[in-house]
Short mmCIF file of C-alpha atoms and ligand atoms in Angstrom, two decimals:
data_model
loop_
_atom_site.label_atom_id
_atom_site.label_comp_id
_atom_site.label_asym_id
_atom_site.label_seq_id
_atom_site.Cartn_x
_atom_site.Cartn_y
_atom_site.Cartn_z
CA MET H 1 -3.73 -44.58 -13.50
CA ALA H 2 -0.85 -44.72 -11.01
CA LYS H 3 -1.94 -44.81 -7.39
CA GLN H 4 -1.43 -41.54 -5.55
CA GLN H 5 0.46 -43.08 -2.65
CA VAL H 6 3.66 -42.37 -0.79
CA ASN H 7 6.72 -44.34 -1.85
CA PRO H 8 7.28 -46.97 0.91
CA ASN H 9 10.98 -47.09 -0.03
CA PRO H 10 11.98 -43.46 -0.53
CA SER H 11 15.39 -43.00 -2.12
CA SER H 12 16.20 -40.06 0.14
CA LYS H 13 15.04 -38.27 3.28
CA LEU H 14 13.92 -35.44 1.01
CA GLU H 15 11.62 -37.74 -0.97
CA TRP H 16 10.20 -39.06 2.32
CA PHE H 17 9.52 -35.50 3.44
CA GLU H 18 8.18 -34.31 0.08
CA ASP H 19 5.76 -37.23 -0.09
CA ARG H 20 4.28 -35.98 3.16
CA LEU H 21 4.54 -32.22 2.68
CA PRO H 22 5.49 -31.10 -0.84
CA LEU H 23 7.00 -27.85 0.37
CA ILE H 24 10.14 -27.87 -1.76
CA SER H 25 8.25 -28.69 -4.97
CA PHE H 26 5.75 -25.94 -4.15
CA MET H 27 8.54 -23.38 -3.67
CA LYS H 28 10.26 -24.60 -6.81
CA ALA H 29 7.08 -24.32 -8.89
CA GLU H 30 6.26 -20.82 -7.62
CA LEU H 31 9.66 -19.18 -7.21
CA VAL H 32 11.95 -21.00 -9.63
CA ASP H 33 9.93 -22.41 -12.52
CA TYR H 34 7.04 -19.89 -12.49
CA PRO H 35 6.64 -18.92 -16.16
CA ALA H 36 7.02 -15.13 -16.34
CA PRO H 37 6.52 -13.14 -19.55
CA LYS H 38 9.94 -12.49 -21.04
CA ASN H 39 9.31 -8.78 -21.71
CA LEU H 40 8.63 -7.49 -18.19
CA ASN H 41 10.25 -4.10 -17.56
CA TYR H 42 11.47 -2.53 -14.31
CA ALA H 43 7.94 -1.50 -13.36
CA TRP H 44 7.43 -5.18 -12.51
CA ASN H 45 10.11 -5.00 -9.78
CA PHE H 46 7.84 -3.20 -7.36
CA GLY H 47 5.74 -6.21 -6.32
CA SER H 48 8.75 -8.06 -4.94
CA LEU H 49 10.09 -4.81 -3.47
CA ALA H 50 6.76 -4.32 -1.67
CA GLY H 51 7.11 -7.85 -0.28
CA ILE H 52 10.62 -7.09 1.00
CA ALA H 53 9.47 -3.77 2.48
CA LEU H 54 6.67 -5.61 4.31
CA ILE H 55 9.07 -8.20 5.75
CA LEU H 56 11.45 -5.45 6.83
CA GLN H 57 8.61 -3.65 8.63
CA ILE H 58 7.61 -6.84 10.43
CA LEU H 59 11.20 -7.64 11.46
CA THR H 60 12.14 -4.15 12.64
CA GLY H 61 8.73 -3.76 14.30
CA PHE H 62 9.29 -7.01 16.17
CA PHE H 63 12.57 -5.72 17.63
CA LEU H 64 10.97 -2.40 18.54
CA THR H 65 8.29 -4.22 20.54
CA MET H 66 11.01 -5.55 22.84
CA HIS H 67 11.70 -2.05 24.17
CA TYR H 68 8.57 -0.04 23.46
CA LYS H 69 6.10 0.67 26.27
CA ALA H 70 2.44 1.01 25.26
CA ASP H 71 1.52 3.21 28.21
CA ALA H 72 0.52 6.85 27.84
CA GLY H 73 2.93 7.76 30.63
CA LEU H 74 5.90 5.87 29.22
CA ALA H 75 5.47 5.58 25.43
CA PHE H 76 7.21 8.82 24.45
CA ASP H 77 10.19 8.17 26.73
CA SER H 78 10.46 4.55 25.63
CA ILE H 79 11.04 5.79 22.06
CA GLN H 80 13.82 8.08 23.34
CA HIS H 81 15.23 5.10 25.25
CA ILE H 82 15.24 3.07 22.02
CA MET H 83 16.97 5.92 20.14
CA ARG H 84 19.61 6.61 22.80
CA ASP H 85 20.21 3.57 25.03
CA VAL H 86 19.26 0.39 23.19
CA ASN H 87 22.08 -1.14 21.15
CA TRP H 88 21.36 -0.32 17.49
CA GLY H 89 17.96 0.97 18.63
CA TRP H 90 18.37 4.13 16.54
CA LEU H 91 18.96 1.99 13.45
CA ILE H 92 16.02 -0.30 14.09
CA ARG H 93 13.70 2.63 14.66
CA ASN H 94 14.94 4.60 11.66
CA LEU H 95 14.59 1.54 9.43
CA HIS H 96 11.01 1.10 10.63
CA MET H 97 10.10 4.78 10.32
CA VAL H 98 11.71 5.47 6.94
CA GLY H 99 10.70 1.94 5.89
CA ALA H 100 7.03 2.87 6.28
CA SER H 101 7.44 5.82 3.91
CA PHE H 102 9.37 3.77 1.38
CA PHE H 103 6.80 0.98 1.58
CA PHE H 104 4.19 3.53 0.50
CA ILE H 105 6.40 4.87 -2.30
CA VAL H 106 6.87 1.33 -3.61
CA VAL H 107 3.17 0.46 -3.37
CA TYR H 108 2.13 3.72 -5.03
CA ILE H 109 4.40 2.90 -7.97
CA HIS H 110 3.10 -0.69 -7.96
CA ILE H 111 -0.49 0.59 -8.20
CA GLY H 112 0.53 3.14 -10.86
CA ARG H 113 2.07 0.33 -12.92
CA GLY H 114 -1.19 -1.61 -12.64
CA LEU H 115 -3.18 1.42 -13.79
CA TYR H 116 -0.87 2.15 -16.72
CA TYR H 117 -0.66 -1.36 -18.08
CA GLY H 118 -4.29 -2.27 -17.33
CA SER H 119 -3.28 -5.07 -14.93
CA TYR H 120 -6.64 -4.67 -13.16
CA LYS H 121 -8.57 -5.95 -16.17
CA SER H 122 -9.86 -9.47 -16.68
CA PRO H 123 -8.65 -12.01 -15.62
CA ARG H 124 -6.87 -10.12 -12.80
CA GLU H 125 -9.88 -8.52 -11.05
CA ILE H 126 -9.52 -10.57 -7.86
CA LEU H 127 -5.75 -10.04 -7.81
CA TRP H 128 -6.40 -6.30 -8.11
CA GLY H 129 -9.16 -6.36 -5.48
CA MET H 130 -6.81 -8.09 -3.03
CA GLY H 131 -4.32 -5.31 -3.75
CA VAL H 132 -6.85 -2.59 -2.92
CA LEU H 133 -7.67 -4.42 0.30
CA ILE H 134 -3.96 -4.53 1.15
CA PHE H 135 -3.76 -0.80 0.51
CA PHE H 136 -6.62 -0.12 2.97
CA LEU H 137 -4.95 -2.36 5.56
CA MET H 138 -1.61 -0.63 5.02
CA MET H 139 -3.19 2.76 5.64
CA ALA H 140 -4.83 1.52 8.82
CA THR H 141 -1.56 0.00 10.03
CA ALA H 142 0.43 3.15 9.28
CA PHE H 143 -2.12 5.34 11.05
CA LEU H 144 -2.09 3.11 14.15
CA GLY H 145 1.70 3.00 14.16
CA TYR H 146 2.00 6.77 14.00
CA VAL H 147 0.03 7.04 17.25
CA LEU H 148 2.51 4.88 19.19
CA PRO H 149 5.36 7.42 19.76
CA TRP H 150 2.71 9.47 21.60
CA GLY H 151 3.96 12.81 20.34
CA GLN H 152 1.75 15.81 19.60
CA MET H 153 0.99 14.70 16.01
CA SER H 154 0.33 11.14 17.19
CA PHE H 155 -2.20 12.35 19.70
CA TRP H 156 -3.94 14.99 17.62
CA GLY H 157 -3.83 12.95 14.42
CA ALA H 158 -5.55 10.12 16.29
CA GLN H 159 -8.08 12.60 17.64
CA VAL H 160 -8.95 13.97 14.18
CA ILE H 161 -9.08 10.65 12.37
CA THR H 162 -11.01 8.68 15.00
CA ASN H 163 -13.47 11.56 15.22
CA LEU H 164 -14.32 11.00 11.55
CA ILE H 165 -16.16 7.86 12.58
CA SER H 166 -18.63 10.01 14.52
CA VAL H 167 -20.20 10.99 11.17
CA ILE H 168 -21.88 7.59 10.94
CA PRO H 169 -25.55 8.40 11.59
CA LEU H 170 -27.07 7.32 14.93
CA VAL H 171 -24.28 5.04 16.17
CA GLY H 172 -21.17 7.07 15.17
CA ASP H 173 -20.59 8.78 18.52
CA ASP H 174 -20.99 5.53 20.43
CA ILE H 175 -18.55 3.73 18.15
CA VAL H 176 -15.92 6.44 18.70
CA ILE H 177 -16.24 6.18 22.49
CA TRP H 178 -16.03 2.39 22.23
CA LEU H 179 -12.95 2.70 20.01
CA TRP H 180 -11.23 5.17 22.33
CA GLY H 181 -12.05 3.14 25.41
CA GLY H 182 -13.03 6.41 27.09
CA TYR H 183 -14.24 9.90 26.30
CA GLY H 184 -11.15 10.97 24.40
CA VAL H 185 -7.91 9.52 23.04
CA ASN H 186 -6.27 8.10 26.18
CA ASP H 187 -4.11 5.33 27.57
CA ALA H 188 -6.69 2.66 26.67
CA THR H 189 -6.66 3.95 23.07
CA LEU H 190 -2.89 3.66 22.93
CA THR H 191 -2.79 0.06 24.15
CA ARG H 192 -5.49 -1.15 21.78
CA PHE H 193 -3.89 0.71 18.86
CA TYR H 194 -0.64 -1.02 19.75
CA SER H 195 -2.31 -4.46 19.71
CA LEU H 196 -3.91 -3.70 16.36
CA HIS H 197 -0.69 -2.31 14.93
CA PHE H 198 0.99 -5.60 15.86
CA LEU H 199 -1.80 -7.70 14.38
CA LEU H 200 -2.55 -6.01 11.06
CA PRO H 201 0.79 -6.63 9.30
CA PHE H 202 0.13 -10.35 9.66
CA VAL H 203 -3.31 -9.90 8.17
CA ILE H 204 -1.60 -8.03 5.31
CA LEU H 205 0.81 -10.94 4.95
CA GLY H 206 -2.15 -13.31 4.62
CA VAL H 207 -3.81 -11.14 1.97
CA VAL H 208 -0.46 -10.85 0.12
CA PHE H 209 -0.43 -14.65 0.01
CA LEU H 210 -3.88 -14.64 -1.63
CA HIS H 211 -2.70 -11.83 -3.93
CA LEU H 212 0.18 -13.98 -5.14
CA TRP H 213 -1.95 -17.09 -5.34
CA ALA H 214 -4.31 -15.22 -7.67
CA LEU H 215 -1.30 -14.11 -9.73
CA HIS H 216 0.43 -17.47 -9.95
CA ASN H 217 -2.78 -19.24 -10.94
CA ARG H 218 -1.77 -20.76 -14.27
CA LYS H 219 -4.94 -19.38 -15.89
CA VAL H 220 -3.95 -15.82 -14.89
CA LYS H 221 -0.20 -15.20 -14.56
CA SER H 222 1.53 -11.84 -14.96
CA ASN H 223 0.37 -9.17 -17.34
CA ASN H 224 3.13 -7.61 -19.48
CA PRO H 225 3.92 -4.16 -20.94
CA THR H 226 2.03 -4.87 -24.19
CA GLY H 227 -1.01 -6.05 -22.22
CA ILE H 228 -1.74 -8.77 -24.79
CA ASP H 229 -2.56 -12.35 -23.82
CA LEU H 230 0.45 -14.59 -24.25
CA LYS H 231 -0.19 -18.00 -25.75
CA LYS H 232 3.17 -19.43 -26.83
CA ASP H 233 5.51 -21.19 -24.39
CA THR H 234 8.37 -19.20 -25.92
CA ASP H 235 6.79 -15.97 -24.61
CA PHE H 236 7.78 -17.02 -21.08
CA VAL H 237 11.01 -17.54 -19.19
CA PRO H 238 11.40 -19.31 -15.84
CA PHE H 239 11.34 -16.85 -12.95
CA HIS H 240 14.77 -18.03 -11.83
CA PRO H 241 17.39 -16.92 -12.83
CA TYR H 242 15.93 -14.16 -15.05
CA TYR H 243 13.76 -12.30 -12.60
CA THR H 244 15.52 -13.30 -9.40
CA ILE H 245 18.57 -11.47 -10.78
CA LYS H 246 16.53 -8.51 -11.98
CA ASP H 247 14.69 -8.24 -8.64
CA THR H 248 17.99 -8.44 -6.73
CA PHE H 249 19.41 -5.64 -8.85
CA GLY H 250 16.24 -3.60 -8.24
CA LEU H 251 16.57 -4.20 -4.52
CA ALA H 252 20.16 -2.96 -4.55
CA VAL H 253 19.11 0.25 -6.34
CA TYR H 254 16.19 0.71 -3.92
CA MET H 255 18.53 0.33 -0.94
CA LEU H 256 20.62 3.35 -1.99
CA PRO H 257 18.06 6.12 -1.39
CA PHE H 258 16.42 4.12 1.39
CA LEU H 259 19.59 3.69 3.45
CA PHE H 260 20.66 7.23 2.62
CA MET H 261 17.47 8.48 4.28
CA VAL H 262 17.83 6.05 7.18
CA PHE H 263 21.36 7.22 7.97
CA TYR H 264 21.38 10.89 7.01
CA MET H 265 17.86 12.30 7.10
CA PRO H 266 15.54 9.92 8.99
CA ASP H 267 13.21 12.69 10.16
CA TYR H 268 12.94 14.45 6.83
CA LEU H 269 9.55 12.95 5.96
CA GLY H 270 8.15 13.25 9.48
CA HIS H 271 6.77 16.18 11.44
CA THR H 272 8.84 18.01 14.06
CA ASP H 273 5.82 18.33 16.38
CA ASN H 274 5.99 14.63 17.01
CA TYR H 275 9.11 15.23 19.10
CA ILE H 276 6.92 17.12 21.58
CA PRO H 277 5.21 14.74 24.06
CA ALA H 278 1.43 14.41 23.57
CA ASP H 279 -0.42 17.16 25.41
CA PRO H 280 -4.23 16.97 25.43
CA MET H 281 -4.35 20.62 26.56
CA THR H 282 -2.42 22.12 23.60
CA THR H 283 -3.62 21.74 20.02
CA PRO H 284 -0.84 22.10 17.39
CA ALA H 285 -1.22 25.00 14.91
CA HIS H 286 -1.67 22.61 11.96
CA ILE H 287 -2.57 18.97 12.28
CA VAL H 288 -1.10 17.28 9.24
CA PRO H 289 -1.02 13.55 8.54
CA GLU H 290 2.02 11.71 7.19
CA TRP H 291 2.85 12.58 3.57
CA TYR H 292 1.35 9.38 2.13
CA PHE H 293 -2.12 10.32 3.39
CA LEU H 294 -2.05 13.89 2.09
CA PRO H 295 -3.92 13.41 -1.24
CA PHE H 296 -6.78 11.69 0.58
CA TYR H 297 -6.70 14.26 3.36
CA ALA H 298 -7.13 16.98 0.73
CA ILE H 299 -10.19 15.15 -0.64
CA LEU H 300 -11.62 14.89 2.91
CA ARG H 301 -11.27 18.62 3.48
CA ALA H 302 -12.39 19.65 0.00
CA ILE H 303 -15.99 18.90 0.89
CA ASN H 304 -16.87 21.87 3.08
CA PHE H 305 -20.51 22.20 2.01
CA ASN H 306 -23.71 20.36 2.93
CA ILE H 307 -25.84 18.70 0.27
CA LEU H 308 -29.53 18.60 1.21
CA PHE H 309 -29.67 16.98 4.66
CA LEU H 310 -26.17 15.51 4.33
CA ASP H 311 -23.59 17.23 6.49
CA SER H 312 -20.26 18.34 4.97
CA LYS H 313 -18.28 16.25 7.46
CA LEU H 314 -20.16 13.09 6.49
CA LEU H 315 -19.76 13.88 2.79
CA GLY H 316 -16.03 14.50 3.24
CA VAL H 317 -15.55 11.10 4.87
CA ILE H 318 -17.62 9.43 2.15
CA ALA H 319 -15.53 11.18 -0.54
CA MET H 320 -12.27 10.15 1.12
CA VAL H 321 -13.22 6.49 1.57
CA SER H 322 -14.71 6.33 -1.94
CA SER H 323 -11.55 7.79 -3.46
CA ILE H 324 -9.80 4.53 -2.61
CA ALA H 325 -12.78 2.16 -2.69
CA ILE H 326 -13.48 3.24 -6.29
CA LEU H 327 -10.39 1.23 -7.23
CA PHE H 328 -12.36 -1.94 -6.38
CA ILE H 329 -14.76 -1.27 -9.26
CA LEU H 330 -12.12 -0.08 -11.72
CA PRO H 331 -12.31 -3.37 -13.68
CA ILE H 332 -16.03 -2.68 -14.15
CA LEU H 333 -15.63 1.00 -15.03
CA ASP H 334 -12.94 0.51 -17.66
CA LYS H 335 -14.52 -1.52 -20.42
CA SER H 336 -11.76 -1.08 -23.01
CA LYS H 337 -10.66 -4.35 -24.57
CA VAL H 338 -7.07 -3.07 -24.72
CA ARG H 339 -5.09 -3.28 -21.49
CA SER H 340 -1.85 -1.36 -21.92
CA ALA H 341 -1.80 2.46 -22.12
CA ARG H 342 0.85 2.04 -24.83
CA PHE H 343 -1.96 1.39 -27.29
CA ARG H 344 -4.54 3.73 -25.75
CA PRO H 345 -3.77 7.33 -26.80
CA ILE H 346 -6.55 9.01 -24.78
CA TYR H 347 -6.15 6.85 -21.69
CA LYS H 348 -2.40 7.48 -21.72
CA VAL H 349 -2.92 11.25 -21.48
CA MET H 350 -5.62 10.77 -18.84
CA PHE H 351 -3.30 8.56 -16.82
CA TRP H 352 -0.51 11.14 -16.68
CA ALA H 353 -3.00 13.93 -15.92
CA PHE H 354 -4.36 11.76 -13.10
CA ILE H 355 -0.86 11.28 -11.66
CA ALA H 356 -0.12 15.03 -11.86
CA ASN H 357 -3.45 15.78 -10.18
CA PHE H 358 -2.68 13.22 -7.46
CA PHE H 359 0.60 15.04 -6.65
CA PHE H 360 -1.31 18.32 -6.67
CA LEU H 361 -3.80 16.89 -4.16
CA GLY H 362 -0.87 15.79 -2.00
CA TRP H 363 0.50 19.33 -2.04
CA LEU H 364 -2.92 20.73 -1.16
CA GLY H 365 -3.31 18.26 1.71
CA ALA H 366 -0.36 19.91 3.46
CA LYS H 367 -1.80 23.42 3.12
CA PRO H 368 -4.11 25.00 5.69
CA ALA H 369 -7.85 24.52 5.09
CA GLU H 370 -8.45 28.04 3.73
CA GLN H 371 -8.85 29.81 0.38
CA PRO H 372 -7.56 29.52 -2.29
CA TYR H 373 -6.51 25.98 -1.30
CA THR H 374 -10.04 24.81 -0.54
CA ALA H 375 -11.30 25.82 -3.99
CA MET H 376 -8.26 24.20 -5.61
CA SER H 377 -8.89 21.00 -3.62
CA GLN H 378 -12.47 20.97 -4.84
CA VAL H 379 -11.37 21.18 -8.47
CA ALA H 380 -8.67 18.54 -7.95
CA THR H 381 -11.16 16.24 -6.19
CA ALA H 382 -13.59 16.60 -9.09
CA LEU H 383 -10.77 15.75 -11.52
CA TYR H 384 -9.76 12.76 -9.38
CA PHE H 385 -13.22 11.20 -9.56
CA GLY H 386 -13.67 12.46 -13.13
CA PHE H 387 -10.82 10.19 -14.22
CA PHE H 388 -12.67 7.08 -13.04
CA LEU H 389 -16.13 8.14 -14.09
CA ALA H 390 -15.00 9.06 -17.60
CA LEU H 391 -13.54 5.61 -18.26
CA PRO H 392 -16.74 3.92 -19.53
CA TRP H 393 -17.12 6.67 -22.17
CA ILE H 394 -13.46 6.74 -23.10
CA ALA H 395 -13.60 3.02 -23.86
CA LYS H 396 -16.37 3.79 -26.36
CA ILE H 397 -14.76 6.68 -28.21
CA GLU H 398 -11.06 5.83 -28.06
CA LYS H 399 -9.39 4.62 -31.26
CA THR H 400 -6.75 2.23 -29.95
CA LYS H 401 -3.52 1.53 -31.79
CA PRO H 402 -3.09 -1.88 -33.46
CA LEU H 403 -1.90 -4.51 -30.99
CA PRO H 404 1.16 -6.66 -31.71
CA THR H 405 0.35 -10.32 -32.37
CA SER H 406 3.11 -11.53 -30.04
CA ILE H 407 5.86 -10.10 -27.86
C1 HEM F 501 1.99 -5.33 0.59
C2 HEM F 501 1.67 -4.86 -0.58
C3 HEM F 501 1.81 -5.65 -1.86
C4 HEM F 501 2.67 -6.67 -2.15
C5 HEM F 501 3.73 -7.31 -1.25
C6 HEM F 501 2.41 -7.05 -3.52
C7 HEM F 501 3.09 -8.05 -4.18
C8 HEM F 501 2.97 -8.31 -5.54
C9 HEM F 501 3.88 -9.11 -6.30
C10 HEM F 501 5.13 -9.82 -5.76
C11 HEM F 501 3.43 -9.13 -7.58
C12 HEM F 501 4.11 -9.81 -8.77
C13 HEM F 501 5.22 -8.91 -9.30
C14 HEM F 501 4.71 -7.67 -9.98
O1 HEM F 501 3.86 -7.80 -10.87
O2 HEM F 501 5.16 -6.57 -9.62
C15 HEM F 501 2.22 -8.36 -7.63
C16 HEM F 501 1.43 -8.16 -8.74
C17 HEM F 501 0.31 -7.36 -8.78
N1 HEM F 501 -0.16 -6.54 -7.79
FE1 HEM F 501 0.59 -6.41 -5.91
N2 HEM F 501 1.40 -6.28 -4.02
C18 HEM F 501 1.02 -5.40 -3.04
C19 HEM F 501 0.05 -4.43 -3.14
C20 HEM F 501 -0.75 -4.21 -4.26
C21 HEM F 501 -1.74 -3.19 -4.38
C22 HEM F 501 -2.03 -2.15 -3.31
C23 HEM F 501 -2.33 -3.34 -5.61
C24 HEM F 501 -3.44 -2.56 -6.25
C25 HEM F 501 -4.27 -1.80 -5.66
C26 HEM F 501 -1.69 -4.45 -6.27
C27 HEM F 501 -1.99 -4.93 -7.53
C28 HEM F 501 -1.27 -5.87 -8.24
C29 HEM F 501 -1.56 -6.33 -9.59
C30 HEM F 501 -2.73 -5.88 -10.47
C31 HEM F 501 -0.57 -7.26 -9.93
C32 HEM F 501 -0.43 -8.00 -11.26
C33 HEM F 501 0.49 -7.17 -12.09
C34 HEM F 501 0.76 -7.66 -13.47
O3 HEM F 501 0.91 -8.86 -13.67
O4 HEM F 501 0.82 -6.79 -14.35
N3 HEM F 501 -0.73 -4.96 -5.44
N4 HEM F 501 1.96 -7.85 -6.37
#
């Protein structure tokens, strides 16, 4: 066997470098030669789009930090300063603000693709689990970021959401006070939320690296629209140029609505109350979270009844957290041998019903917590969990369509 040693007489500076740190060959193996199934459709664009959206958030966020003031007395005005006085500040802020919404749109579609084509099934359980973790981290980051402009919704949203932690028996109240750094949301809360909002995107970046490592593992690789295991070399094409071109095209299409919103309607997805400075003495008429939290907010509020000694508030928080955490165990719940919904007639209908119900929950989340919306939220919450809990039985009774032998 040849000795694994560096070449003492490298033919080029590149070889000298590569012998010591094989960075170029690593990039080439993962981004150029990576064997990708040749039949991937546009639903597979959303992973790379999510990556670009994350980078854009980090870059624009970094420039915002140069002018933002994490001080309860200055934060609101510093945002106005960015919008009015800082060169291109309005653009940087709009890109960051609209970028957050678009990041969620992209990741929701990315998750939906995974659900439809069964990408969470073996051997991609860890890849999927990393994704769910990223989703939790994204939600935390977005929540923390929304507090920073220190408007009315920032303040009262933070108040409502941090208060949820008080449901933890015995220690809940103490944890909330510790988290606030005082006896209510205050200046100390703002500064620590700012630190965390700066930190978490880099944690997400790290988990994305693991996510991609799990994907590029040669024993795993990408799923494909048929969901079947690919065995022949001819089923794959090198990532470059086939998917670099396709991803670039996808990015160009994505940029059209994204930049349209950035330039023409940057506040459309936000709440007008956040242009009123935070006022601890005035509660807004309706406290509504950002649109991407609405389905989960509806689940939280749907539980307005106690069960035995368990308080409705505690149950609501448990329901809300479980509605996302249940994704972790999806690979265990869905025992069907067939991955893609293309060949699963019952699952396909369930999937689309689940999506429709998810939109319905989102709509309900924006409504006031009163009848008939509460009753509707309860039904929609039951349907939401019903989807997951029915999967073990569906796998047993479903007659799947014959699978193709190759792509
Ligand atoms: C920052 C957020 C995320 C980034 C940057 C990201 C990135 C990627 C990329 C680049 C791919 C390969 C291309 C593709 O298949 O689309 C991928 C695949 C995948 N991702 Fe993500 N992802 C993110 C979040 C998530 C989330 C939240 C989930 C699920 C809860 C998830 C689940 C998956 C799965 C299952 C695959 C394999 C898909 C397949 O081969 O069919 N990802 N991800």
